[in-house]
Amino acid sequence: MKKYNYYLSIKRCLSSLIIFTACLTSVSQAKEYSIDQLPKLESDPIHQVVSRRVTNYFTQSHFRKFDLDGVFSSKIFDRYFKLLDSNKTIFIKSDIDTFRERQTGLGKELRDGDLRTAFDIYNLSLKKRFERYQFALAQLKEPMDFSTSESINFKRDDLAWAVSEQELDDYWRKRVKYDELSLALSGKKELEIREILTKRYNQILRTLVQVKPEDAFQVFMNAFAREIDPHTSYLAPRTKRDFDSEMSLSFEGIGATLSQEDDYTRIVSFVTGGPAEKSKQLAIGDRIIGVGQKNNPIEDVIGWRLDDIVDKIRGPKGTIVKLEILPAGNNSKTKIIEIKRDKIHFEDREAKLTIKQTAQGKVALIDIPSFYMGLTDRVVKLLTEANKNNVSGIVIDLRNNGGGSLAEVISLTGLFIEKGPVVQVKDNLQSVVVYDDRDESVQYVGPIVVMVNRYSASASEIFSAALQDYGRAVIVGEDTYGKGTVQTSRNIAYPIDATIHPNWPALGGVQYTIQKFYRINGGSTQLRGVMPDIEMSPLRYIDDTGERYLDNALPWDSVAVADYHVLFDIKSILPELKQHHLERIKNDPEFNYIEADIKKYNDNKDQQYVVSLNKVEREKKQKETDNEELLRMNERLKLAGKQAISKLEDLPKDFKVKDAYLDEAEAILFDLAKLYPDIKVSQLPSNAIMLDLNSPIMNDKESK
């Protein structure tokens, strides 16, 4: 059975906490770095193999057909520079023009695996970035003046490339001033500010001198991938490992979170129940200075990149890792310990159930952060517990859920319907397949409210759309993200490689779009997402969140309606549900705050990236913000029957601001429960589909 993955973006994979956290902090002693220490990166021989195979996957199997010709190569060229310098702060126009004559040949270089242009550009980016932080260090020696009326604009992606280094000098001078002012506003004095920023900038220089060929290769291959569509990616070996861990919510290692301070790697936390915690041999603050495997010598890892140390410590369950530890404290002696690796499970990322007792009855709240492998089995257990508690209904929270496994979303939907189609999928040959739930058992028969927001994507949209089309649930919140494409993840290595090339390193993987999916009512969620039955707020954020704002996103279209029948006539009661909703939120303080925040954001949208560099002005704005928040907090405390506070720092640690949207979803659920028995559709022919005239499939064929 194929394994499909949805909206687990590679950006998320690169930054997610799988076993360690790379956290660069202030250090006790700044080390100086010279531009002569920058490596001159060259393509590894294995990159030739990977480049050819990735190119074959993308050109032969991707949903979007394209020619890897000179025109497309030029687009890859521009995207590569954009990835290397998204805010246009290190390159000037002449830097790019130097390589222009080579731009149309990038497709051939990808097919041949000869990536000299990509590496030449990356080496230049290292040099330019290094020079910029040297410039920043020099600025720290200049007098600090926060009395001018200057400001800095951090949104520069729409600007033309600077034509001179002097243009960038002005930006970087302001950038350093911004960093200085931010520390000054936190109460730091001038000498301390200079010390902190000197260490910070030198730490960045340190990361630049430690770059590897794989770093350049990964950026260039993703420039190629993202020019095809926004969800196609090359997964470097480490990224592929993290991607797989995201899908299974587990990994094999020791279960510790690390940070890097100067040349040392320090333990900052443990995964509860993991080998590191259970060993009782490690403590927060201990520094790892050496790593070895069972029956092998320990290697000194002081000064190593954190991700390299991670690779040394990780390993299969049951194997032994040896760590040389410098315990926390000034006069500690080193010690060597051994820890047996084990499988670590991210329980905090699993679906969770909360049974809440209200004045109107019990309600079950099921929070689903992602559609990971094994989700349905987990939810079956949660529903069993909910049924035992005789709840009046269920609220399923899919807010910020970016997606996951197609198989899981189909089986999860099946828990709430007897059987029938869940989603339709079209491949690159325009063939449409309907995926059905064929299990007639139903785990829960009562009323359901599903919460979504503009960050709910992919599998979340399939699930909420299916329950909406069946009339099985009321969908509340915001329009969803609008990701209606299907990705598959493939290993770059072939099975035969292990025999023919046993010494090859891991080759990583690819994720690329192979299909589009459609609601059972025929409309695509691509670009348009799922419109809630009830919008939580009458106001909407005017921002660039959503698939329609991404470069190279596939267009909206539709297919034929699947053979299904509506289970509950939700549409007939929506006017009443909406009326009750609007009456409740009209005088709800939290909803008034939310609407005020949305309006403020929308009114200042064009200026949100512009920051004043005047200390008095910044302090004034910060005071206004703090006073506004203090006023709100005291209003909340008064409603809760608690004593007012004079400053935000005095807020009781156990006081939590209520989740207004979740509370309102519960209220909508109880309204639904009162009407629920009377809206069941008992006898409808399978072709009697109840379509909304505002449904996307009734509109134009392609979103503009």
XYZ file of C-alpha atoms in Angstrom:
704
model
C 0.000 0.000 0.000
C 1.323 3.415 -0.921
C 2.123 5.837 1.844
C 0.944 9.400 1.203
C 2.007 12.498 3.109
C 0.279 15.834 3.176
C 1.112 19.205 4.601
C 4.279 18.325 6.554
C 6.309 21.064 4.941
C 10.060 20.705 4.694
C 10.507 23.974 6.439
C 8.811 22.336 9.402
C 10.959 19.224 9.056
C 14.121 21.310 9.125
C 13.087 23.107 12.301
C 11.131 20.455 14.217
C 12.479 19.056 17.472
C 13.104 15.383 16.798
C 15.749 14.528 19.352
C 17.717 17.699 19.939
C 17.212 21.413 19.700
C 19.906 23.503 18.047
C 19.848 26.565 20.258
C 22.647 29.078 19.766
C 23.001 31.222 22.859
C 25.353 33.805 24.290
C 28.787 32.536 25.181
C 31.289 33.543 27.766
C 34.070 34.388 25.369
C 33.816 35.665 21.803
C 36.032 33.908 19.306
C 37.090 35.748 16.186
C 36.866 34.183 12.739
C 38.608 35.084 9.515
C 37.120 34.960 6.033
C 40.109 32.798 5.095
C 38.538 30.051 7.225
C 35.568 29.785 4.881
C 35.625 26.442 3.060
C 35.495 26.294 -0.722
C 32.679 23.865 -1.243
C 32.642 21.417 -4.133
C 30.065 18.859 -5.145
C 30.607 15.394 -3.673
C 30.622 12.474 -6.146
C 27.472 11.117 -4.513
C 25.671 14.360 -5.410
C 25.938 13.420 -9.071
C 23.965 10.240 -8.406
C 21.371 11.978 -6.252
C 20.928 14.870 -8.691
C 20.231 12.515 -11.592
C 17.751 10.418 -9.619
C 15.901 13.397 -8.158
C 15.653 14.936 -11.632
C 14.183 11.697 -12.976
C 11.576 11.561 -10.200
C 10.497 15.146 -10.746
C 10.435 15.152 -14.551
C 8.811 11.720 -14.985
C 6.433 11.321 -12.027
C 5.331 14.763 -10.876
C 1.683 15.735 -11.271
C 2.661 18.940 -13.037
C 4.219 18.310 -16.436
C 7.086 20.652 -17.292
C 10.103 20.836 -19.585
C 13.479 21.186 -17.908
C 14.554 23.572 -20.630
C 16.329 26.921 -20.674
C 13.239 28.832 -19.611
C 12.604 26.587 -16.622
C 16.323 26.603 -15.788
C 16.226 30.395 -15.593
C 13.362 30.144 -13.107
C 15.407 27.743 -10.966
C 18.267 30.260 -11.130
C 16.087 33.060 -9.747
C 14.553 30.793 -7.095
C 18.017 29.689 -5.935
C 19.066 33.273 -5.304
C 15.749 33.862 -3.553
C 16.341 30.931 -1.201
C 19.887 32.049 -0.489
C 18.921 35.672 0.093
C 15.155 35.927 0.511
C 15.262 39.435 1.950
C 17.869 40.739 -0.530
C 20.378 41.729 2.112
C 23.616 40.077 0.969
C 23.691 40.054 -2.855
C 23.794 43.072 -5.145
C 22.614 43.091 -8.753
C 26.099 42.634 -10.220
C 26.582 39.451 -8.148
C 23.603 37.896 -9.892
C 24.482 39.290 -13.309
C 27.881 37.566 -13.072
C 26.110 34.213 -13.370
C 23.333 35.193 -15.793
C 24.949 33.640 -18.823
C 24.932 30.271 -17.046
C 21.288 30.321 -15.938
C 19.785 28.464 -18.905
C 22.190 25.554 -18.410
C 21.043 24.574 -14.925
C 18.659 21.935 -16.255
C 21.501 20.184 -18.061
C 23.662 20.392 -14.926
C 20.876 18.728 -12.945
C 20.519 15.915 -15.466
C 24.284 15.400 -15.654
C 24.879 15.845 -11.922
C 27.475 18.518 -12.720
C 26.506 21.228 -10.219
C 29.427 23.635 -10.534
C 27.211 26.687 -11.067
C 25.165 25.934 -7.950
C 28.302 25.541 -5.839
C 29.954 28.640 -7.266
C 26.885 30.684 -6.330
C 26.708 29.144 -2.869
C 30.387 29.857 -2.200
C 29.784 33.468 -3.166
C 26.806 33.627 -0.795
C 29.033 32.400 2.059
C 31.592 35.076 1.334
C 28.989 37.824 1.062
C 27.207 36.757 4.245
C 30.497 36.517 6.123
C 31.434 40.025 4.991
C 28.069 41.352 6.112
C 28.516 40.060 9.653
C 32.046 41.416 9.709
C 30.480 44.746 8.801
C 27.978 44.250 11.643
C 30.812 43.622 14.094
C 32.490 46.837 12.958
C 29.261 48.757 13.559
C 29.326 47.713 17.197
C 32.328 49.992 17.664
C 30.322 53.050 16.584
C 28.451 55.256 19.110
C 24.895 54.166 19.840
C 22.309 56.839 19.069
C 18.642 55.985 19.548
C 17.360 59.564 19.276
C 17.051 59.789 15.480
C 13.790 59.354 13.594
C 15.056 56.386 11.571
C 13.127 53.182 10.976
C 13.929 49.827 9.385
C 11.749 47.895 6.958
C 12.213 44.140 7.248
C 10.058 43.338 4.231
C 12.439 43.603 1.297
C 11.521 40.624 -0.870
C 9.582 42.809 -3.314
C 12.444 45.283 -3.704
C 14.854 45.248 -6.615
C 18.343 43.935 -5.888
C 20.601 46.614 -4.461
C 22.960 48.081 -7.072
C 25.785 48.877 -4.662
C 27.308 47.650 -1.435
C 26.603 51.083 0.034
C 22.856 50.409 -0.224
C 23.298 47.269 1.808
C 25.596 49.064 4.235
C 22.710 51.366 5.147
C 20.380 48.425 5.764
C 22.943 46.544 7.862
C 23.768 49.651 9.884
C 20.075 49.875 10.740
C 19.912 46.146 11.360
C 22.664 46.368 13.978
C 20.987 49.416 15.483
C 17.747 47.437 15.723
C 19.550 44.631 17.572
C 21.153 47.156 19.908
C 17.891 48.940 20.591
C 16.039 45.695 21.263
C 18.561 44.847 23.976
C 18.478 48.400 25.335
C 14.706 48.202 25.663
C 15.129 45.024 27.719
C 17.244 46.961 30.227
C 20.735 46.083 29.001
C 23.509 48.684 29.285
C 25.776 49.724 26.404
C 28.794 47.616 27.385
C 26.619 44.550 27.905
C 24.853 45.132 24.578
C 28.150 45.238 22.700
C 29.344 42.067 24.429
C 26.143 40.153 23.674
C 26.025 41.167 20.013
C 29.722 40.533 19.486
C 29.225 36.989 20.708
C 26.041 36.585 18.658
C 27.573 37.750 15.381
C 30.719 35.696 15.912
C 28.546 32.664 16.558
C 26.971 33.204 13.128
C 30.434 33.452 11.566
C 31.270 30.174 13.265
C 28.326 28.448 11.575
C 29.490 29.809 8.211
C 32.981 28.340 8.488
C 31.434 24.973 9.377
C 29.225 24.591 6.302
C 29.422 21.400 4.260
C 28.787 20.476 0.629
C 25.452 18.910 1.610
C 24.254 22.327 2.793
C 24.754 23.842 -0.653
C 23.359 20.784 -2.431
C 20.193 20.790 -0.338
C 19.393 24.450 -1.029
C 19.938 24.098 -4.776
C 17.895 20.908 -5.118
C 15.046 22.590 -3.251
C 15.268 25.601 -5.553
C 14.576 23.107 -8.350
C 11.803 21.406 -6.369
C 9.991 24.574 -5.288
C 9.960 25.891 -8.833
C 7.718 22.927 -9.696
C 5.266 23.421 -6.833
C 5.422 24.580 -3.199
C 5.160 21.095 -1.673
C 7.841 19.322 -3.687
C 11.150 18.924 -1.887
C 14.481 17.180 -1.800
C 14.941 15.589 1.631
C 18.575 15.501 2.688
C 19.400 12.399 4.763
C 18.910 14.206 8.062
C 15.729 15.871 6.871
C 14.365 12.534 5.622
C 15.042 11.002 9.003
C 13.199 13.821 10.755
C 10.346 13.640 8.233
C 9.817 9.953 8.966
C 9.893 10.650 12.703
C 7.235 13.330 12.268
C 4.926 10.852 10.569
C 5.359 8.165 13.229
C 5.739 10.522 16.210
C 8.728 8.477 17.300
C 12.466 8.104 16.886
C 15.280 6.010 18.279
C 17.883 7.653 20.463
C 18.495 8.689 24.069
C 15.757 11.320 24.457
C 17.594 14.518 25.330
C 17.351 18.104 24.167
C 20.678 19.827 23.539
C 21.811 23.375 22.950
C 25.131 24.667 21.690
C 27.067 27.245 23.673
C 30.350 28.307 22.150
C 32.186 25.052 21.394
C 30.272 22.995 23.944
C 27.062 20.979 23.644
C 24.914 21.263 26.772
C 21.949 19.194 27.944
C 18.913 21.427 28.529
C 16.068 18.906 29.025
C 15.022 15.266 28.799
C 12.151 13.456 27.125
C 10.092 12.065 29.984
C 10.689 8.340 30.348
C 13.529 8.320 27.817
C 16.850 6.488 28.312
C 18.747 9.668 29.239
C 16.318 10.502 32.033
C 15.991 6.939 33.299
C 19.765 6.402 33.394
C 20.135 8.919 36.256
C 23.667 9.520 34.944
C 22.989 12.889 33.312
C 21.820 16.244 34.596
C 20.604 19.492 33.089
C 23.645 21.623 32.311
C 26.020 18.705 31.678
C 28.236 19.185 28.628
C 28.880 16.434 26.093
C 32.509 16.633 24.967
C 32.945 13.189 23.417
C 30.803 10.535 21.714
C 31.583 6.927 20.833
C 29.880 3.680 19.962
C 30.108 0.391 21.841
C 33.568 -1.211 21.411
C 34.839 1.887 19.562
C 36.910 4.795 20.891
C 35.289 8.056 21.893
C 35.681 10.996 19.502
C 36.188 14.504 20.817
C 33.228 16.602 19.625
C 34.097 20.015 21.058
C 33.523 22.582 18.327
C 31.510 20.227 16.118
C 28.270 21.269 14.439
C 25.327 20.313 16.598
C 23.664 18.245 13.872
C 26.858 16.182 13.485
C 26.844 15.458 17.199
C 23.177 14.490 16.941
C 24.047 11.935 14.257
C 26.736 10.418 16.472
C 24.387 10.057 19.443
C 21.365 8.724 17.570
C 21.162 5.059 16.674
C 19.014 1.928 16.596
C 17.053 0.802 19.614
C 19.055 -1.497 21.859
C 22.495 -0.245 20.819
C 24.915 1.481 23.163
C 26.257 5.031 22.893
C 29.191 6.197 25.006
C 29.273 9.815 26.129
C 32.132 11.724 27.668
C 30.513 14.202 30.009
C 31.804 17.364 31.648
C 29.297 17.774 34.485
C 27.746 21.148 35.226
C 29.879 23.305 37.503
C 33.268 24.965 37.390
C 35.412 22.316 39.078
C 33.931 19.154 37.611
C 35.920 16.194 36.347
C 34.967 14.442 33.130
C 33.300 11.049 33.214
C 32.335 8.461 30.620
C 28.891 6.893 30.671
C 27.055 4.379 28.541
C 23.356 4.621 27.602
C 21.265 2.085 25.731
C 19.226 3.725 23.010
C 15.495 3.140 22.875
C 12.414 4.174 20.897
C 11.179 7.552 22.030
C 7.521 8.428 21.515
C 6.204 11.984 21.338
C 3.188 11.580 23.585
C 2.647 15.337 23.644
C 1.960 15.248 19.897
C -0.717 12.550 20.122
C -4.445 13.144 19.938
C -5.819 13.976 23.387
C -9.226 13.735 25.024
C -10.651 16.079 27.640
C -14.037 15.411 29.214
C -15.473 18.736 30.290
C -18.418 19.148 32.637
C -20.529 22.239 31.892
C -23.839 23.577 33.136
C -25.480 22.077 30.043
C -23.844 18.671 30.336
C -20.663 16.835 29.451
C -18.722 17.494 26.281
C -15.741 15.595 24.866
C -12.891 17.675 23.432
C -10.551 15.785 21.077
C -7.438 17.693 20.035
C -5.742 16.283 16.908
C -2.391 18.031 16.180
C -1.640 16.020 13.008
C -2.720 12.970 11.002
C 0.164 10.765 12.081
C 0.384 7.014 11.533
C -1.695 5.278 14.199
C -4.030 8.230 14.782
C -7.247 6.290 14.090
C -6.421 3.588 16.617
C -5.732 6.287 19.165
C -9.027 8.091 18.468
C -10.978 4.811 18.742
C -9.736 4.570 22.342
C -10.640 8.191 23.010
C -14.142 7.720 21.583
C -14.650 4.624 23.701
C -13.842 6.683 26.787
C -16.107 9.507 25.600
C -19.004 7.096 25.075
C -18.526 5.689 28.582
C -18.909 9.212 29.940
C -22.254 9.722 28.132
C -21.155 13.017 26.601
C -23.674 15.291 24.895
C -21.382 15.706 21.913
C -17.820 15.953 20.634
C -15.700 18.919 19.600
C -12.812 17.900 17.328
C -10.083 20.541 17.291
C -8.131 20.660 14.001
C -6.801 24.177 14.433
C -3.198 24.447 13.201
C -3.302 20.817 12.035
C -1.163 20.765 8.888
C -2.142 17.291 7.680
C -0.460 13.904 7.455
C -1.436 10.469 6.194
C -4.195 9.943 3.613
C -4.845 6.443 4.938
C -5.422 7.858 8.424
C -7.849 10.545 7.301
C -9.943 7.964 5.416
C -10.071 5.577 8.360
C -10.691 8.406 10.828
C -13.640 9.679 8.789
C -14.970 6.136 8.784
C -15.349 6.240 12.562
C -18.271 8.643 12.123
C -20.076 7.258 9.047
C -21.256 3.749 8.206
C -19.544 3.546 4.854
C -19.101 5.533 1.662
C -16.700 7.766 -0.245
C -14.379 10.051 1.724
C -12.186 11.716 -0.883
C -11.564 11.669 -4.627
C -8.063 11.680 -6.087
C -6.889 12.579 -9.604
C -3.450 11.591 -10.909
C -1.266 13.133 -13.608
C -3.051 11.061 -16.262
C -6.333 12.758 -15.220
C -7.696 9.483 -13.886
C -10.011 9.916 -10.866
C -10.196 7.342 -8.063
C -12.682 7.463 -5.190
C -11.377 6.347 -1.786
C -14.118 4.833 0.362
C -14.599 3.902 3.967
C -15.732 0.279 3.717
C -16.004 -0.465 7.429
C -19.683 -0.264 8.379
C -18.987 0.120 12.081
C -19.490 3.567 13.614
C -17.597 4.527 16.765
C -19.652 7.595 17.608
C -23.202 8.519 16.539
C -23.815 11.788 18.384
C -23.442 15.445 17.328
C -20.018 16.734 16.268
C -18.464 20.173 15.896
C -15.143 20.417 14.035
C -12.918 23.445 14.660
C -10.635 24.690 11.872
C -8.621 27.811 11.178
C -6.536 29.222 8.343
C -3.642 26.954 9.304
C -5.702 23.746 9.034
C -4.468 22.108 5.849
C -4.431 19.050 3.641
C -5.681 15.988 5.556
C -7.488 18.327 7.958
C -9.351 19.723 4.977
C -10.254 16.268 3.651
C -11.680 15.271 7.024
C -13.639 18.470 7.655
C -14.893 18.588 4.028
C -16.114 14.984 4.169
C -17.977 15.494 7.442
C -19.415 18.738 6.063
C -20.583 17.127 2.829
C -22.226 14.260 4.697
C -23.831 16.707 7.110
C -22.147 14.711 9.853
C -20.676 17.731 11.653
C -20.887 21.494 11.902
C -17.595 23.066 10.820
C -16.702 26.225 12.739
C -13.794 28.668 12.600
C -12.091 30.214 9.568
C -11.571 29.310 5.922
C -8.888 26.628 5.875
C -5.472 26.811 4.223
C -6.397 25.493 0.781
C -3.894 22.697 0.153
C -5.506 20.172 -2.167
C -2.486 18.285 -3.461
C -1.150 14.837 -2.612
C 2.517 14.141 -2.024
C 4.383 10.876 -1.851
C 7.717 10.338 -0.129
C 10.333 8.179 -1.847
C 13.786 6.996 -0.899
C 16.433 8.041 -3.399
C 18.405 4.856 -2.776
C 17.353 1.810 -4.794
C 17.149 -1.574 -3.019
C 20.037 -2.872 -5.116
C 22.341 -0.048 -4.010
C 23.137 -1.785 -0.725
C 24.603 -4.705 -2.682
C 26.368 -2.826 -5.468
C 27.491 0.194 -3.439
C 27.730 -0.914 0.217
C 29.953 2.064 1.114
C 27.584 4.744 -0.120
C 26.230 7.127 2.520
C 22.497 7.658 3.024
C 21.019 9.348 -0.046
C 17.954 10.933 1.538
C 14.614 11.127 -0.193
C 12.183 13.204 -2.179
C 8.654 14.382 -1.564
C 6.736 15.374 -4.657
C 3.178 15.996 -5.782
C 1.596 13.061 -7.583
C -2.128 13.778 -7.281
C -4.792 16.304 -6.414
C -7.671 15.490 -4.118
C -11.299 16.561 -4.260
C -14.274 16.615 -1.980
C -16.988 14.032 -2.499
C -19.169 16.923 -3.727
C -16.664 17.325 -6.587
C -15.019 20.593 -5.580
C -11.322 20.835 -4.846
C -9.966 22.240 -1.599
C -6.962 23.534 -3.575
C -6.572 27.309 -3.094
C -10.095 27.738 -1.682
C -9.938 25.446 1.331
C -13.026 24.534 3.329
C -15.442 27.296 4.239
C -16.816 26.828 7.758
C -20.538 26.534 8.323
C -20.159 29.141 11.062
C -17.376 31.719 11.061
C -16.154 32.363 14.577
C -15.504 36.060 13.987
C -17.315 38.401 11.612
C -13.905 39.919 10.830
C -11.143 38.160 8.906
C -7.410 38.656 8.991
C -6.171 40.232 5.772
C -2.854 38.502 5.428
C -0.981 36.225 3.042
C -1.780 32.947 4.788
C -2.936 30.195 2.450
C -2.010 28.119 -0.554
C -3.172 30.795 -2.976
C -0.297 33.022 -1.863
C 2.405 30.440 -2.591
C 4.526 30.546 -5.724
C 3.718 27.854 -8.301
C 0.616 26.572 -6.485
C -1.539 24.321 -8.669
C -4.891 25.794 -9.837
C -8.387 25.029 -8.516
C -10.658 22.728 -10.523
C -13.402 20.179 -9.944
C -14.461 16.633 -10.807
C -17.786 14.800 -10.897
C -19.789 14.362 -7.703
C -19.187 11.037 -5.941
C -22.034 8.627 -5.144
C -23.010 9.524 -1.578
C -26.017 10.723 0.397
C -26.304 13.315 3.118
C -26.792 11.896 6.615
C -27.979 15.006 8.453
C -29.657 18.118 7.090
C -27.252 20.509 8.792
C -28.053 23.303 6.327
C -31.642 23.527 7.553
C -30.573 24.492 11.065
C -27.566 26.669 10.254
C -29.531 29.956 10.349
C -30.639 29.191 13.895
C -27.154 28.084 14.973
C -25.613 31.230 13.474
C -28.152 33.478 15.164
C -27.418 31.999 18.589
C -23.695 32.262 17.896
C -23.872 35.959 16.973
C -26.020 36.729 20.013
C -23.499 35.086 22.330
C -20.367 36.708 20.938
C -21.918 40.173 20.611
C -21.213 41.017 24.239
C -18.464 38.496 24.955
C -15.350 40.400 26.113
C -12.919 37.882 24.606
C -14.552 38.099 21.184
C -14.479 41.888 21.444
C -10.738 41.653 22.123
C -10.268 39.311 19.181
C -12.138 41.575 16.806
C -10.193 44.592 18.048
C -6.932 42.739 17.412
C -8.009 41.695 13.916
C -9.045 45.243 13.055
C -5.780 46.648 14.425
C -3.779 44.127 12.422
C -5.661 44.831 9.212
C -5.426 48.607 9.653
C -1.655 48.414 10.162
C -0.932 45.575 7.771
C 1.230 47.653 5.446
C 3.376 48.901 8.333
C 3.815 45.692 10.293
C 7.366 45.155 9.005
C 8.468 48.749 9.603
C 10.071 49.257 13.019
C 11.150 52.550 14.539
C 14.767 52.886 15.668
C 13.909 55.722 18.039
C 14.027 54.600 21.646
C 11.484 57.098 22.971
C 9.000 56.172 20.259
C 9.495 52.450 20.801
C 9.110 52.835 24.570
C 5.935 54.832 24.046
C 4.428 52.169 21.770
C 5.503 49.400 24.109
C 3.928 51.213 27.053
C 0.688 51.647 25.110
C 0.679 47.925 24.268
C 1.442 46.939 27.861
C -1.247 49.240 29.243
C -3.796 47.858 26.835
C -2.881 44.298 27.788
C -2.903 45.191 31.504
C -6.379 46.678 31.153
C -7.623 43.536 29.422
C -6.022 41.301 31.993
C -7.591 43.173 34.892
C -10.985 42.951 33.187
C -10.452 39.197 32.902
C -9.373 38.945 36.543
C -12.436 40.903 37.653
C -14.747 38.553 35.759
C -12.958 35.637 37.417
C -13.421 37.214 40.843
C -9.709 37.764 41.342
C -7.725 40.758 42.534
C -6.446 43.323 40.018
C -2.722 43.627 39.289
C -0.586 46.746 38.821
C 1.781 45.241 36.266
C 1.725 42.238 33.945
C 4.566 40.547 35.812
C 2.243 40.171 38.810
C -0.225 37.977 36.929
C -0.778 34.765 38.912
C 1.059 31.900 37.241
C -1.964 29.630 37.489
C -4.277 32.086 35.704
C -5.085 31.063 32.151
C -6.836 33.172 29.543
C -9.807 31.200 28.294
C -9.889 29.843 24.759
C -12.871 31.853 23.507
C -13.156 29.926 20.254
C -13.161 26.589 22.033
C -15.767 27.764 24.544
C -17.978 28.991 21.709
C -17.531 25.697 19.834
C -18.885 23.949 22.930
C -21.882 26.309 22.975
C -22.562 25.620 19.291
C -22.336 21.902 20.038
C -25.044 22.116 22.718
C -27.244 24.100 20.321
C -26.677 21.366 17.742
C -27.443 18.624 20.270
C -30.902 20.067 20.924
C -31.782 19.955 17.222
C -29.801 16.858 16.300
C -32.422 14.097 16.497
C -34.773 15.958 14.165
C -32.352 16.524 11.249
C -31.363 12.956 10.438
C -32.017 12.169 6.782
C -33.447 8.643 6.834
C -34.534 8.016 3.261
C -32.641 9.612 0.395
C -31.650 7.981 -2.868
C -27.899 7.853 -3.389
C -28.082 10.373 -6.214
C -30.055 12.950 -4.200
C -27.053 15.066 -3.337
C -27.867 18.229 -1.400
C -25.628 20.850 -2.978
C -25.152 24.374 -1.740
C -25.422 26.953 -4.520
C -22.375 28.635 -2.977
C -20.341 25.453 -3.255
C -17.042 25.866 -5.145
C -18.134 23.341 -7.767
C -20.970 25.654 -8.793
C -18.514 28.419 -9.636
C -15.827 28.924 -12.261
C -13.432 26.103 -13.061
C -10.264 27.812 -11.975
C -9.520 30.245 -9.179
C -7.769 33.329 -10.451
